[in-house]
């Protein structure tokens, strides 16, 4: 036992990207188009370490469709262009969400028929624009509240819950090759929200709505993160639906006072490794995306000031223990051994 406790794992050769390639895994990162434009080190690190990117903000409704008849694809196109140049896949994010919708939607809604037409046009235009460039879409994002009820939104209010299946159907018509995900947070552990999402997806699948994947966002703090058994039970449960499973927005938050403490960084590293290991143990698990590159670029401290440092790289783009832990987990994966 003592030997195990003091055993320092042997360093692993290879980048996350090369290890993920060997494990047949999409190792993704959320990218900010402004940093992509302005920071060569950011670009270099992403191309070296990741084989998939998600647009952190550039493909949201408000950014792509700021006025009723205006689409602004430049920032999203910058991301798909970068990805293409570096042989990296793209997850589109997100076609339908209750947040980041432009104010004009509320003003423009004159009837349910009009809202339906407006949403259909948005989904079809965006999915068509990125056809062949985005291999997957978060079609519906966060449609369920923490208590398991459907979340209040302009879409639910105006269209009822049918907006969910319609969005999947339209996205599939526009891009039949894209893998279509339902994406949400807080479903990594059993509870009313997970139950409601499971029921929602089971119902869609039973009626042949084209939904292909479940994205577990994976935002969590070190104190309330689910344990190994809960994560396993969760992934096994959703695997029964015949879906592809991914962690789509992983970040594991430390208390602000602990961000440089070795014990906290090790705990964070263990949690990242646990998520990766439990994912890799499922044959249908094929993607692990982290929600940002370096700690200071994360959304977390701006929204939750007592938490921070949730990512794999520090402010100097130096690798953190969590980075090494993910490499170890990929290196040890039986998926790699089997190849
Ligand atoms: O670009 C403007 C800038 O011009 C302005 O000066 C500044 C002032 O606040 O705001 C900037 O926009 C911000 C944008 O991030 C870019 O930094 C928005 O206000 C801010 O709301 C936006 O936050 C994003 C948030 O989603 C809302 O869209 C975060 O970057 C992004 O990480 C976060 O991501 C979400 C996923 O999409 C869904 N799951 C949860 C996850 C975390 O909230």
XYZ file of C-alpha atoms in Angstrom, residues 29-30 54-57 60 91 93 97 99 138 141-142 146 151 183-189 193 214-226 231 246-254 268 271-272 275 288-293 297-301 303-304 307-311:
69
model
C -11.327 21.997 -26.520
C -13.619 25.025 -26.567
C -15.948 23.497 -30.196
C -16.771 27.156 -30.764
C -17.110 28.433 -27.191
C -19.364 31.324 -28.249
C -24.448 30.760 -30.672
C -18.413 20.244 -32.808
C -22.444 24.582 -30.413
C -30.606 27.324 -26.245
C -29.576 31.851 -23.468
C -25.294 20.373 -29.841
C -28.726 22.721 -25.092
C -29.911 22.711 -21.469
C -32.293 21.316 -12.232
C -36.792 24.851 -18.752
C -26.247 18.607 -24.311
C -26.701 19.506 -20.636
C -24.949 20.084 -17.335
C -25.541 18.400 -13.984
C -26.477 15.033 -15.499
C -23.197 13.333 -14.576
C -24.769 11.988 -11.407
C -32.446 16.169 -13.671
C -25.745 12.692 -25.213
C -23.307 15.395 -24.168
C -22.514 15.523 -20.461
C -21.085 19.006 -20.069
C -18.973 18.080 -17.047
C -18.794 21.462 -15.277
C -18.095 20.633 -11.628
C -16.152 21.742 -8.601
C -13.725 19.533 -6.691
C -15.964 19.479 -3.624
C -19.221 18.318 -5.173
C -17.907 16.320 -8.142
C -19.597 12.930 -8.498
C -20.277 8.419 -13.117
C -19.230 12.458 -24.670
C -18.045 14.840 -21.987
C -18.529 18.067 -23.904
C -17.531 20.977 -21.632
C -15.383 19.551 -18.853
C -13.861 21.906 -16.318
C -13.133 21.073 -12.675
C -13.050 24.100 -10.416
C -10.726 24.750 -7.470
C -8.315 17.998 -9.695
C -11.024 13.771 -10.997
C -10.122 14.501 -14.619
C -13.896 10.999 -15.840
C -13.811 14.354 -24.146
C -13.851 18.143 -24.553
C -12.400 20.615 -22.031
C -14.102 24.019 -21.838
C -11.133 26.261 -22.616
C -7.365 26.162 -22.892
C -9.319 32.253 -20.191
C -12.031 30.195 -18.488
C -15.571 31.511 -17.975
C -15.547 30.206 -14.386
C -13.851 32.986 -12.343
C -19.155 33.937 -13.174
C -18.173 32.289 -9.861
C -13.759 29.331 -7.887
C -11.104 29.120 -10.584
C -8.191 27.326 -12.259
C -10.449 24.660 -13.793
C -8.455 23.713 -16.901
